[in-house]
mmCIF file of C-alpha atoms and ligand atoms in Angstrom:
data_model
loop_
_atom_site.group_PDB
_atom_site.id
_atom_site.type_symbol
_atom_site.label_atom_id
_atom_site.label_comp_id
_atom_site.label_asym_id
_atom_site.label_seq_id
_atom_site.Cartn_x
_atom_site.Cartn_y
_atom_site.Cartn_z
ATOM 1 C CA UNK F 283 -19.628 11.128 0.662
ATOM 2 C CA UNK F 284 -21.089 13.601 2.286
ATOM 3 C CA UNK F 285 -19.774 15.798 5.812
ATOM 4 C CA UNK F 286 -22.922 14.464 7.746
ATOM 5 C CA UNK F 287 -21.698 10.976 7.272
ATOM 6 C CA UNK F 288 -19.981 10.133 10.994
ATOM 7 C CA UNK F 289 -18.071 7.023 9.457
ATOM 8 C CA UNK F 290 -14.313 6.500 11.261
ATOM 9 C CA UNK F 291 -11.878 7.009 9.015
ATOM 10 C CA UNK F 292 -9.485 5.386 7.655
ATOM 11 C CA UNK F 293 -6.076 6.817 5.166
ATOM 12 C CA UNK F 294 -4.058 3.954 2.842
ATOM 13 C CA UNK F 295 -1.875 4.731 0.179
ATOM 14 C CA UNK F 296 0.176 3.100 -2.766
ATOM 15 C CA UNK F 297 3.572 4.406 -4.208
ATOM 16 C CA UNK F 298 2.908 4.524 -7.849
ATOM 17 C CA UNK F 299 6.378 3.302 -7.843
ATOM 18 C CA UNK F 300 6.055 -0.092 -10.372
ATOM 19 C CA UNK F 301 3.171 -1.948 -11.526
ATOM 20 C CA UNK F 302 0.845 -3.483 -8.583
ATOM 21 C CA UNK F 303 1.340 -6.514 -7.795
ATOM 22 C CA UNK F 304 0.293 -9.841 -5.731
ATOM 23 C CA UNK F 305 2.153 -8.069 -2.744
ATOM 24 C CA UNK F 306 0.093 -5.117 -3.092
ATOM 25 C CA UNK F 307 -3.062 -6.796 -3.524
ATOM 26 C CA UNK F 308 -2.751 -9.021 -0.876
ATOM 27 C CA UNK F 309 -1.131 -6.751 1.449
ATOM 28 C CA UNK F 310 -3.104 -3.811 1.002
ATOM 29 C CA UNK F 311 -6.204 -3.341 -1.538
ATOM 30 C CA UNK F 312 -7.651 -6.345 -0.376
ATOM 31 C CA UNK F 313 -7.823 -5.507 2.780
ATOM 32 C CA UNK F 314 -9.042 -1.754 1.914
ATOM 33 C CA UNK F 315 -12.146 -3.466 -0.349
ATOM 34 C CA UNK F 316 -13.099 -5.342 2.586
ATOM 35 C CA UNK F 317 -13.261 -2.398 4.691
ATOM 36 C CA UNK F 318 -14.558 0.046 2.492
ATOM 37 C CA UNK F 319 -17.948 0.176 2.952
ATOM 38 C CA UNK F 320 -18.163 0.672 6.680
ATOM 39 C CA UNK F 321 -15.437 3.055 7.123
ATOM 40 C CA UNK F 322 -15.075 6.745 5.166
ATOM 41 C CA UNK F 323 -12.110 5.920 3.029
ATOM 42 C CA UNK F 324 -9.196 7.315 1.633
ATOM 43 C CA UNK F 325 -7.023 6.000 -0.495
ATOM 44 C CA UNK F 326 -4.073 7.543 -2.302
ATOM 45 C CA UNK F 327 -1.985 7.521 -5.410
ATOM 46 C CA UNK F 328 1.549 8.746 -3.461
ATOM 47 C CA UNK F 329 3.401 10.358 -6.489
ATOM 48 C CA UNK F 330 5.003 12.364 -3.389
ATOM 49 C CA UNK F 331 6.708 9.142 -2.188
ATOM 50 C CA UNK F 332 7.538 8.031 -5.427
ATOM 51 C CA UNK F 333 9.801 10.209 -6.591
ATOM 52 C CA UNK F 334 12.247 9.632 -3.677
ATOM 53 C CA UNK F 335 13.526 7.191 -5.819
ATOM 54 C CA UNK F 336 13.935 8.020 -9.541
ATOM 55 C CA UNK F 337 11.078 7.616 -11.654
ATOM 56 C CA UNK F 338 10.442 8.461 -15.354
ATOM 57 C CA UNK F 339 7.784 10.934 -15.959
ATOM 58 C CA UNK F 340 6.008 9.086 -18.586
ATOM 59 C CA UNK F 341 6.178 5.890 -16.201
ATOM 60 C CA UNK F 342 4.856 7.909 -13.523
ATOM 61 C CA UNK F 343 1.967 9.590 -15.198
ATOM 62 C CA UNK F 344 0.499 6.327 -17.336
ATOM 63 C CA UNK F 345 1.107 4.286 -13.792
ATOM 64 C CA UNK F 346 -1.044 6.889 -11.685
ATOM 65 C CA UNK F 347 -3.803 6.293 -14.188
ATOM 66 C CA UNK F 348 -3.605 2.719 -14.434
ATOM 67 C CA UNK F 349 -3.771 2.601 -9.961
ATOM 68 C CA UNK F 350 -6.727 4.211 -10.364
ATOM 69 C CA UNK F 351 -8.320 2.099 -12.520
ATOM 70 C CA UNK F 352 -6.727 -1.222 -10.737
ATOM 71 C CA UNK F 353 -8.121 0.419 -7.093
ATOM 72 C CA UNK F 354 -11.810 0.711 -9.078
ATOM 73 C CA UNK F 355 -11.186 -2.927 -10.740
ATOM 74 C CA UNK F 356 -10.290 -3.986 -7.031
ATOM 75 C CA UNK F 357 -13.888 -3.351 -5.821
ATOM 76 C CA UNK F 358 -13.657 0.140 -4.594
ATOM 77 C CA UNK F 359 -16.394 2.240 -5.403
ATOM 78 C CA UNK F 360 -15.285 5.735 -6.203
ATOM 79 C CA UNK F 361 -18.724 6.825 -5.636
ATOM 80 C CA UNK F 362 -17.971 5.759 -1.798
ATOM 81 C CA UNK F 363 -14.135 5.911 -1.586
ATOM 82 C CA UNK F 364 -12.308 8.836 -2.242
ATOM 83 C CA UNK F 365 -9.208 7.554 -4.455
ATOM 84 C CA UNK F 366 -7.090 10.443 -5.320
ATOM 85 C CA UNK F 367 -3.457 11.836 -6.345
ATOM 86 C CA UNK F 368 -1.377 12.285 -3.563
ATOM 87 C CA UNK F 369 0.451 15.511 -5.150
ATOM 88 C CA UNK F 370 -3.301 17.157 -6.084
ATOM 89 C CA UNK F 371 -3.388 18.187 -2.530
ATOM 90 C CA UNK F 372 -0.756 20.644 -1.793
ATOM 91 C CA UNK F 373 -1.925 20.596 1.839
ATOM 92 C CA UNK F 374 -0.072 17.074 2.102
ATOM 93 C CA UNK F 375 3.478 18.994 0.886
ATOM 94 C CA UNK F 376 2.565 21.657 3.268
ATOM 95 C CA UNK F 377 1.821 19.715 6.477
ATOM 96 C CA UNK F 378 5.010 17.154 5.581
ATOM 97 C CA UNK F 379 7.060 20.327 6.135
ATOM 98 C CA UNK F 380 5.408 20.719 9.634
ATOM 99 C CA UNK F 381 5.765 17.293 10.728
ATOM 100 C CA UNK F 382 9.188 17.076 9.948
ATOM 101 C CA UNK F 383 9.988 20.195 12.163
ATOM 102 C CA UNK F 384 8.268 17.585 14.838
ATOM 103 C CA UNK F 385 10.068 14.673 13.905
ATOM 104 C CA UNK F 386 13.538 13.890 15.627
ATOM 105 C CA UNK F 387 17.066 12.693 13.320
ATOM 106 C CA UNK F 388 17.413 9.552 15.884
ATOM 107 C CA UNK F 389 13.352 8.242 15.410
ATOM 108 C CA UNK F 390 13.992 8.489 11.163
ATOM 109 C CA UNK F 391 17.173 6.851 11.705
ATOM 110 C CA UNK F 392 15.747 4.120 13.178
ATOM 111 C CA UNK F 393 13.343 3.100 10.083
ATOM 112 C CA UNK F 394 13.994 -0.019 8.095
ATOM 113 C CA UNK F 395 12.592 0.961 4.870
ATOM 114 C CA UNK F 396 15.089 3.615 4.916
ATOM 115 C CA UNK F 397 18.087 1.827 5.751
ATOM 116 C CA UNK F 398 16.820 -0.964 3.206
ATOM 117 C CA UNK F 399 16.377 1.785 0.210
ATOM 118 C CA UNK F 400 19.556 3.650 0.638
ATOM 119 C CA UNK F 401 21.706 0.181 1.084
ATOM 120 C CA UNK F 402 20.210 -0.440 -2.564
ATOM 121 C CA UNK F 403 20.138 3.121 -3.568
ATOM 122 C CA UNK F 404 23.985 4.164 -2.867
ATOM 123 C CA UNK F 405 23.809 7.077 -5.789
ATOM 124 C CA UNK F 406 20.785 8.786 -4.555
ATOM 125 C CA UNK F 407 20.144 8.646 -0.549
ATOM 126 C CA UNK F 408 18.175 12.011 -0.821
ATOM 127 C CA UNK F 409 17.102 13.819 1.747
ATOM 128 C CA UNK F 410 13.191 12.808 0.960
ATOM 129 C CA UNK F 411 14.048 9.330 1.401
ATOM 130 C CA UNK F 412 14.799 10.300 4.632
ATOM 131 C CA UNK F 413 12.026 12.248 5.852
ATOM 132 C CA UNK F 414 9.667 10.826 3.972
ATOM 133 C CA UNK F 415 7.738 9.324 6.978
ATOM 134 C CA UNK F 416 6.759 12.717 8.286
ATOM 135 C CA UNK F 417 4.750 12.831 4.738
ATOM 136 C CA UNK F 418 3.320 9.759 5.438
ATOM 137 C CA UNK F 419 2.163 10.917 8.717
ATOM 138 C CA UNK F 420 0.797 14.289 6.875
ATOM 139 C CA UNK F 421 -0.957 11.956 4.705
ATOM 140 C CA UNK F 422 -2.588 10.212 7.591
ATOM 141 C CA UNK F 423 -2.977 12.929 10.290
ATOM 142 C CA UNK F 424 -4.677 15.275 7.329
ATOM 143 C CA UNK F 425 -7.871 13.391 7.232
ATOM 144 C CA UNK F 426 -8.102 12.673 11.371
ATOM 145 C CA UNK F 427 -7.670 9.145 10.124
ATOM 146 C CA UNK F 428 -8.459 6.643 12.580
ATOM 147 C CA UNK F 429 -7.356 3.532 11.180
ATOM 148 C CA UNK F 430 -4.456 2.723 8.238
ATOM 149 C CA UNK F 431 -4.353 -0.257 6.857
ATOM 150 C CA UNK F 432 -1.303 -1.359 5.334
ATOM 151 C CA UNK F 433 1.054 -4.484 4.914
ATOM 152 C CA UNK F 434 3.497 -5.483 7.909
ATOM 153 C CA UNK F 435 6.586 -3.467 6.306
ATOM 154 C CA UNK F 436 4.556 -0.237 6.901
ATOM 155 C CA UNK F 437 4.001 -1.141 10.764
ATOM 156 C CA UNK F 438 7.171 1.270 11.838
ATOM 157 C CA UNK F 439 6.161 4.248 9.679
ATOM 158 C CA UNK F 440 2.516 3.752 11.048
ATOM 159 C CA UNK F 441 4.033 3.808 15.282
ATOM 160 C CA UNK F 442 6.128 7.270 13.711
ATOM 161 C CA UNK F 443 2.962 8.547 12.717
ATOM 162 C CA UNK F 444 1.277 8.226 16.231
ATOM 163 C CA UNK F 445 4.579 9.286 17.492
ATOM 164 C CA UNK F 446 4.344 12.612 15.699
ATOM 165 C CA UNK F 447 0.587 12.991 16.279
ATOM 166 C CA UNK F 448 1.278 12.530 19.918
ATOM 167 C CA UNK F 449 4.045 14.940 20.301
ATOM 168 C CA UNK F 450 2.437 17.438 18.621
ATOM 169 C CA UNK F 451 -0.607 17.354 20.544
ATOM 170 C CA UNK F 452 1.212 17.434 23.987
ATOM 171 C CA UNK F 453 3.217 20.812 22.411
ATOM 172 C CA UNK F 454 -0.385 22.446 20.962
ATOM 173 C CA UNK F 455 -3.097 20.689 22.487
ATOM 174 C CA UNK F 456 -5.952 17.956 20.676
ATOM 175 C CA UNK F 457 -5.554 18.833 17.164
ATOM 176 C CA UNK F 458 -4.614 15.409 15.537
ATOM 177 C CA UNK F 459 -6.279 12.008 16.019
ATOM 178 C CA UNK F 460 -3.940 9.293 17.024
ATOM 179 C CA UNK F 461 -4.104 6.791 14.074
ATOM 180 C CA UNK F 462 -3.864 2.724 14.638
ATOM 181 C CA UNK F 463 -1.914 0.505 12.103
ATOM 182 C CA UNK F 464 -4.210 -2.129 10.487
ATOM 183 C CA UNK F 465 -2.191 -5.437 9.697
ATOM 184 C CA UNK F 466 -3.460 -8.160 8.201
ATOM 185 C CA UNK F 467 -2.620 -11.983 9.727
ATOM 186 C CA UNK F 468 0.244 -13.186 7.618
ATOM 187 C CA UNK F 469 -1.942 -16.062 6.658
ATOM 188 C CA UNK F 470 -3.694 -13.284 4.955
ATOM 189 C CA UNK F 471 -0.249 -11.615 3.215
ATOM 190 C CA UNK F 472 0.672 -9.424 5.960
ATOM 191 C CA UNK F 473 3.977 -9.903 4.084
ATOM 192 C CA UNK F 474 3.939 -11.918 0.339
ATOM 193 C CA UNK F 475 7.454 -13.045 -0.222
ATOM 194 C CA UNK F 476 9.421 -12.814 -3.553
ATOM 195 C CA UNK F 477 8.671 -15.925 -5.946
ATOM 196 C CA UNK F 478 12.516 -15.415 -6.698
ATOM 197 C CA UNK F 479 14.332 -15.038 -3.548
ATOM 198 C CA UNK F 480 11.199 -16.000 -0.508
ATOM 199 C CA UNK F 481 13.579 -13.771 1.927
ATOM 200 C CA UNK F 482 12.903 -10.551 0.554
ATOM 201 C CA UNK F 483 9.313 -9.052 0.574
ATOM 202 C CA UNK F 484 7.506 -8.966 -3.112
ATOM 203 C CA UNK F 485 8.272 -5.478 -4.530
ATOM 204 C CA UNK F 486 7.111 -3.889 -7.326
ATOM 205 C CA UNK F 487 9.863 -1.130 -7.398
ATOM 206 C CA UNK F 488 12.464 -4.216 -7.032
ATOM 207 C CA UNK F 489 11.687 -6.864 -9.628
ATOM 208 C CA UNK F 490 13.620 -9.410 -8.657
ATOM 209 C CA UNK F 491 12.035 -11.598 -11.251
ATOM 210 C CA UNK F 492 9.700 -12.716 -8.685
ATOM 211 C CA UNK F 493 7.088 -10.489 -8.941
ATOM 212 C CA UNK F 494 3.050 -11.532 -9.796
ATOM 213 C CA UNK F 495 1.757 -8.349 -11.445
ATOM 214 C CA UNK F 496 -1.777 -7.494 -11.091
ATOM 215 C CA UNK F 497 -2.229 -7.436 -14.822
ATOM 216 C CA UNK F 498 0.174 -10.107 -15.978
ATOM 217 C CA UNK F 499 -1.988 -12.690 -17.955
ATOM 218 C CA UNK F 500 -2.831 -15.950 -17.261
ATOM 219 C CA UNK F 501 0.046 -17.813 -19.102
ATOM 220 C CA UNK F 502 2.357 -15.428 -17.690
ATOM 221 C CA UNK F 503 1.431 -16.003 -13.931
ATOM 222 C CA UNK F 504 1.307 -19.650 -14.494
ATOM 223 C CA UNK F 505 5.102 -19.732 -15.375
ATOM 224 C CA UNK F 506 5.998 -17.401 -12.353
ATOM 225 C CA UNK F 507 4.386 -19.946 -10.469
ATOM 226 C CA UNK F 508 6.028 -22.683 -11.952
ATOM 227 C CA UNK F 509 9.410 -21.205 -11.540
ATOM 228 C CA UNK F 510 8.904 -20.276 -8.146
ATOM 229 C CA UNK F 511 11.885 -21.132 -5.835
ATOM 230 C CA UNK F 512 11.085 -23.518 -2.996
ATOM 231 C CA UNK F 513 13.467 -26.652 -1.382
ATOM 232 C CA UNK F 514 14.589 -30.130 -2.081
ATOM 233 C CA UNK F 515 12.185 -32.077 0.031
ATOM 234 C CA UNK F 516 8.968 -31.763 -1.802
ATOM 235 C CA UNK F 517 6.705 -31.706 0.870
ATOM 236 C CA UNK F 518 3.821 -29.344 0.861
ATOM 237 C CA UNK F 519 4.552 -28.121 4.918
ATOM 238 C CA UNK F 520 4.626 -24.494 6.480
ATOM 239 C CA UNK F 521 7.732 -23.770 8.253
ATOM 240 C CA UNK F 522 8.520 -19.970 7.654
ATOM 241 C CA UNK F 523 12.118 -20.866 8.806
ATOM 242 C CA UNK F 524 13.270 -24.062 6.927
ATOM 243 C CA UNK F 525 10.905 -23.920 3.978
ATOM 244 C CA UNK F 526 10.370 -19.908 3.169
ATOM 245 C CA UNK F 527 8.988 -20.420 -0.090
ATOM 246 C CA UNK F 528 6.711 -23.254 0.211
ATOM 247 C CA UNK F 529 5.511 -21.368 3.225
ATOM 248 C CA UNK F 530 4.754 -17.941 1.431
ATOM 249 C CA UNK F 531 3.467 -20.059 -1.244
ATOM 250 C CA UNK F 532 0.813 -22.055 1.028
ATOM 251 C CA UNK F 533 0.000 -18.324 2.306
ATOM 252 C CA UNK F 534 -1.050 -17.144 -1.236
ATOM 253 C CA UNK F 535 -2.842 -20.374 -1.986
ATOM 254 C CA UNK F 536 -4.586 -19.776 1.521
ATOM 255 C CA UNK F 537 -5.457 -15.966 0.996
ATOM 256 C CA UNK F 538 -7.088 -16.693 -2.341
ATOM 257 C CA UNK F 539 -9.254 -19.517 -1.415
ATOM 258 C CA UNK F 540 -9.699 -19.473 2.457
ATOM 259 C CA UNK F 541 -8.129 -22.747 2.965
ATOM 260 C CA UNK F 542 -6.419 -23.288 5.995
ATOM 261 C CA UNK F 543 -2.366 -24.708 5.834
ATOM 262 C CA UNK F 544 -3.833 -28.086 7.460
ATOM 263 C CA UNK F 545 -6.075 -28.514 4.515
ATOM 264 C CA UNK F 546 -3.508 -27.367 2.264
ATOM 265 C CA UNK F 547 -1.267 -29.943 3.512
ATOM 266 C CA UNK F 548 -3.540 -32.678 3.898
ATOM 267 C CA UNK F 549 -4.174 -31.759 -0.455
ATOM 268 C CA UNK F 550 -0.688 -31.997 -1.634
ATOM 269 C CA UNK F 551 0.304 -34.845 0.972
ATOM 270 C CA UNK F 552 2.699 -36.867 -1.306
ATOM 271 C CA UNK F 553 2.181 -34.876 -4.223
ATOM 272 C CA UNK F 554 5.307 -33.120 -4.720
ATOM 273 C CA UNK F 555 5.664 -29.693 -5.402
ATOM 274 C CA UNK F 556 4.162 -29.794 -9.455
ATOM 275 C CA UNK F 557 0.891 -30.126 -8.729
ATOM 276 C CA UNK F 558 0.814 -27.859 -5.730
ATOM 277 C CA UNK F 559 2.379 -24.772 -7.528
ATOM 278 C CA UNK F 560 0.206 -25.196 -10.678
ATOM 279 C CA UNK F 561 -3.288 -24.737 -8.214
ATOM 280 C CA UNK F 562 -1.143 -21.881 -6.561
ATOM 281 C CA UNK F 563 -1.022 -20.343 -9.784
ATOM 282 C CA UNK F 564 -4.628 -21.251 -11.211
ATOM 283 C CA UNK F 565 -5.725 -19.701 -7.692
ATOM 284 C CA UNK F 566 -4.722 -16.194 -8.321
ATOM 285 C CA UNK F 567 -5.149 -16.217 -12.377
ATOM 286 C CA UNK F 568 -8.823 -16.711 -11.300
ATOM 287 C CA UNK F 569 -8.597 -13.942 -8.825
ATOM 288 C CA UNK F 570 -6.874 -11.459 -10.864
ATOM 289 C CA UNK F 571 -8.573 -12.370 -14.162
ATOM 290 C CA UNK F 572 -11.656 -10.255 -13.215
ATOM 291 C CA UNK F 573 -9.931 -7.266 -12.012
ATOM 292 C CA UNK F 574 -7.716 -7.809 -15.364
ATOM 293 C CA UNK F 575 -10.788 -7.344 -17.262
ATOM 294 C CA UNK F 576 -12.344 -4.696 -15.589
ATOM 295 C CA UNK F 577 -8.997 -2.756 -15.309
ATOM 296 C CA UNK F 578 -8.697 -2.883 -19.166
ATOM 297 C CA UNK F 579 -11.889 -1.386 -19.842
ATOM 298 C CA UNK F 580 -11.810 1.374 -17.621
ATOM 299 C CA UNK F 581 -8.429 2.378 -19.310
ATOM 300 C CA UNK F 582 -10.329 3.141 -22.408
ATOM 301 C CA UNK F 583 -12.280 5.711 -20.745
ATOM 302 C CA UNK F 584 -10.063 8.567 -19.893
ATOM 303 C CA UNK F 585 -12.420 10.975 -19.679
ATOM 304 C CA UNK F 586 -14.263 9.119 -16.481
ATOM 305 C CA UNK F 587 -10.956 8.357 -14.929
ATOM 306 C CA UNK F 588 -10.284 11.869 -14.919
ATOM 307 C CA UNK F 589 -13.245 13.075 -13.586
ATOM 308 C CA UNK F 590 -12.951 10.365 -10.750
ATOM 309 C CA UNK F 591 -9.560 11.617 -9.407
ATOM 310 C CA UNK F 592 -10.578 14.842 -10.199
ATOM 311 C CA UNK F 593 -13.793 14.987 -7.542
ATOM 312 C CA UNK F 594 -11.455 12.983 -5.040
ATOM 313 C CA UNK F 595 -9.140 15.763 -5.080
ATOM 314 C CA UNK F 596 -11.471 18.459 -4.533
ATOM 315 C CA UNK F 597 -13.484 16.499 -1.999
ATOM 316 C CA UNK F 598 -9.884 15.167 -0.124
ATOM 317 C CA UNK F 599 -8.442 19.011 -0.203
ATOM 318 C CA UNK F 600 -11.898 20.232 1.856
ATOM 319 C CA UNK F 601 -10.600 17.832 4.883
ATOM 320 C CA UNK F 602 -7.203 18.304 4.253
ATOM 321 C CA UNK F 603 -7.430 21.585 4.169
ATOM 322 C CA UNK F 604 -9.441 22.402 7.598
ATOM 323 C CA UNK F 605 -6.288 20.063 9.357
ATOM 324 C CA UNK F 606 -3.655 22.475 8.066
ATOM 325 C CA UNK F 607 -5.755 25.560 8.650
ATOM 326 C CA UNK F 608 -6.318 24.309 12.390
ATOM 327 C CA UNK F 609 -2.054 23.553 12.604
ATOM 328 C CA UNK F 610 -1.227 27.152 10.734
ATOM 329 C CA UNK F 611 -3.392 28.824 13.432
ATOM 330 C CA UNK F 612 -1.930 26.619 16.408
ATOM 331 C CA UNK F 613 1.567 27.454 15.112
ATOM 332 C CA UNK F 614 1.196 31.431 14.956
ATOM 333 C CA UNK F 615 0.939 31.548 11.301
ATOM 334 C CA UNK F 616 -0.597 34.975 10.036
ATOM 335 C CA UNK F 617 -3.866 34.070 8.760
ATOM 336 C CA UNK F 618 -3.889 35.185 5.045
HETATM 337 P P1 ATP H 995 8.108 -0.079 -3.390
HETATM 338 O O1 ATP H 995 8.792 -1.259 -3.980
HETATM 339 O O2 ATP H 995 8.089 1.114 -4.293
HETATM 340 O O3 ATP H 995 8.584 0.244 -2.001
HETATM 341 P P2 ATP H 995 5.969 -1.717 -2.587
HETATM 342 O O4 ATP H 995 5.837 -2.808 -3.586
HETATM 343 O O5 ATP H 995 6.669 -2.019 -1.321
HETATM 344 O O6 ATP H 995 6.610 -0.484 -3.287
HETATM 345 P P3 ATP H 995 3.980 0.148 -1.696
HETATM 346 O O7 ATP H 995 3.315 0.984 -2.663
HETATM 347 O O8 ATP H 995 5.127 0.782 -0.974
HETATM 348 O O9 ATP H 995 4.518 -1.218 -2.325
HETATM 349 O O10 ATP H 995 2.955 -0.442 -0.667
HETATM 350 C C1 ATP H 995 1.579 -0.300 -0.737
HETATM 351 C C2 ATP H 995 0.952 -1.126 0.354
HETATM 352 O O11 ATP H 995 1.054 -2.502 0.028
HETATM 353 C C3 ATP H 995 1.604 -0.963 1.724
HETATM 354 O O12 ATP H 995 0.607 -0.991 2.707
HETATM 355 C C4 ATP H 995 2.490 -2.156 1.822
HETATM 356 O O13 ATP H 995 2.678 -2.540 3.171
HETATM 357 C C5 ATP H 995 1.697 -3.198 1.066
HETATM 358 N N1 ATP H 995 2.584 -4.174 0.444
HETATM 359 C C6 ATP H 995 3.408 -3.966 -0.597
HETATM 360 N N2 ATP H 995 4.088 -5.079 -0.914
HETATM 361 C C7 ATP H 995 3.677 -6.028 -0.045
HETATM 362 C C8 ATP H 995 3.996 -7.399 0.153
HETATM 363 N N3 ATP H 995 4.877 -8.000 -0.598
HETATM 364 N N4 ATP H 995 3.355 -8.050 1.128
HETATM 365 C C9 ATP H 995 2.440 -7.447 1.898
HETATM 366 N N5 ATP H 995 2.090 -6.167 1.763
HETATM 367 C C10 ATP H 995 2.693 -5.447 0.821
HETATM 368 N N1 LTN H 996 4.797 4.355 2.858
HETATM 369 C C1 LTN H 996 3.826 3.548 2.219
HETATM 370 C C2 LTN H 996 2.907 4.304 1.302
HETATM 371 C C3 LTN H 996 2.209 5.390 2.023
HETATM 372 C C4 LTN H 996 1.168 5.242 2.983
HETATM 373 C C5 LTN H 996 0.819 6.555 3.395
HETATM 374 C C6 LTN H 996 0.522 4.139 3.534
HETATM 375 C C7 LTN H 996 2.459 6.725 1.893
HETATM 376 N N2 LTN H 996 1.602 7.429 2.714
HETATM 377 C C8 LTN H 996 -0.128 6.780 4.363
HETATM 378 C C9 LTN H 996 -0.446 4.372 4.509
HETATM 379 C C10 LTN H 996 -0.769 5.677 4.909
HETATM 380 C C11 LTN H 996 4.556 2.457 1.465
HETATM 381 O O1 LTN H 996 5.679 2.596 1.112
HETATM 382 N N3 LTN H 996 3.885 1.424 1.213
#
């Protein structure tokens, strides 16, 4: 991608905090495939984020590799994306600092994600998992991003980011964009429930036993499918309130194949639930099972992996790096 090329831009990232899953595909890289080509993308392995829960190195590393890979496997070009390693930019450390010197105790009191990790996190509520929106609106404000598209849980962090941007602007003057959160309609997985428990959002740091994993094979999805918790009635209906998990399921089975939920009801009408979770399932084995594939293969080649990430980084660092130069001069910093 080259400077000349006047594309808006848009910022995503992943946590490489579990293996990827139907959540993330449906939430996020789907939507970043589909607007790949007209925007100048970048999208991030967060290693940053990750670690403010506890991860194990080897995890960490082998998973950062294997996102890449998936991302490619996804549909996105590297050759017109730039997908790169959140922590191979030090500029994002260096802004995060910044922004959190512009972000107020109340506002990152107020996020859910943070309330929700440290309720489940009692022995480590660090001070990262705290702060860690004013990273994520480094991440974003670095690249002048115009548009970030992530899934509905993300919407808060997103408003924090604009938030920041904006109060920083009205204390310096016009030095960061003002990003917009890009959600996708929940009939598109804006937010793909648990298989397990259809209350709680699918999580791959939080397998609940009702996760879909990107690279789970066919037999294995089928039975997640088939195990998948739904109601007594057996009727194939959306009703987010008294039938959460036939509702999130008829929203994968929609995403996957463009139905609508009236044709999806009008399919299963006096079916039972059998039939319908088995063509849930058979649905996203035949959507994964190319990405599967292609995922595999590029594992074997380390050697272009690296040199993927490795370009990213250097071309992600030039941007990044004009942003923090721009901030550091606005703030007084001695220029080196
Ligand atoms: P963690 O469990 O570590 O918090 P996660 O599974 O929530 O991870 P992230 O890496 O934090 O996933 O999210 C990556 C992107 O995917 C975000 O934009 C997020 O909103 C989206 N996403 C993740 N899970 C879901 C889901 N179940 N439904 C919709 N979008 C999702
Ligand atoms: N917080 C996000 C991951 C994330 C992100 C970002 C998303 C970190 N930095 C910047 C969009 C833009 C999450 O937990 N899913």
């Amino acid at each position: 991608m080259t400077e000349s090329t006047k594309k808006p831009v848009i910022f995503s990232g992943m946590q490489p905090s579990g293996a990827l899953t139907l959540g993330s595909f449906l939430g996020a890289l789907k939507n970043w495939v589909a607007l790949s080509e007209e925007y100048d993308c970048y999208y991030c392995i967060v290693d940053l984020h990750a670690i403010t829960t506890r991860q194990e190195p080897a995890d960490l590393r082998r998973r950062c590799l294997e996102q890449i890979a998936q991302y490619i496997a996804c549909g996105l070009d590297p050759a017109k994306n730039t997908l790169f390693i959140q922590s191979h930019v030090p500029a994002h450390s260096e802004l995060g600092w910044i922004l959190n010197c512009y972000t107020m105790f109340g506002e990152l009191s107020r996020m859910t994600q943070f309330k929700d990790k440290s309720a489940r996190n009692t022995d480590n509520i660090n001070a990262g998992l705290f702060t860690y929106p004013a990273l994520m609106a480094a991440d974003i404000l670095l690249y002048q991003a115009n548009l970030v598209p992530v899934g509905d849980d993300q919407r808060q962090h997103v408003e924090l980011a604009r938030d920041i941007a904006t109060r920083f602007n009205g204390v310096h003057g016009d030095v960061f964009t003002i990003p917009e959160a890009f959600i996708p309609k929940t009939t598109e997985g804006a937010r793909v429930m648990s298989l397990a428990d259809p209350t709680r959002k699918m999580s791959k740091s939080e397998p609940t036993g009702g996760c879909v994993y990107l690279m789970d094979k066919p037999e294995t999805i089928l039975k997640s499918f088939k195990r998948a918790v739904t109601d007594s009635d057996a009727e194939v209906r959306y009703d987010i309130k008294e039938k959460p998990g036939v509702s999130n399921l008829m929203s994968i089975y929609s995403s996957t194949t463009g139905k609508s939920f009236e044709t999806i009801e009008a399919e299963f009408a006096g079916q039972g639930y059998g039939a319908f979770k088995e063509a849930v399932g058979e649905s996203v084995i035949e959507r994964f099972r190319p990405i599967r594939e292609q995922a595999e293969a590029l594992l074997q080649d380390k050697t272009y992996l690296t040199q993927v990430y490795t370009e990213a980084a250097n071309h992600a660092a030039y941007t990044a790096n004009k942003t923090l130069r721009k901030v550091q001069k606005k703030l007084g910093f001695v220029a080196k």
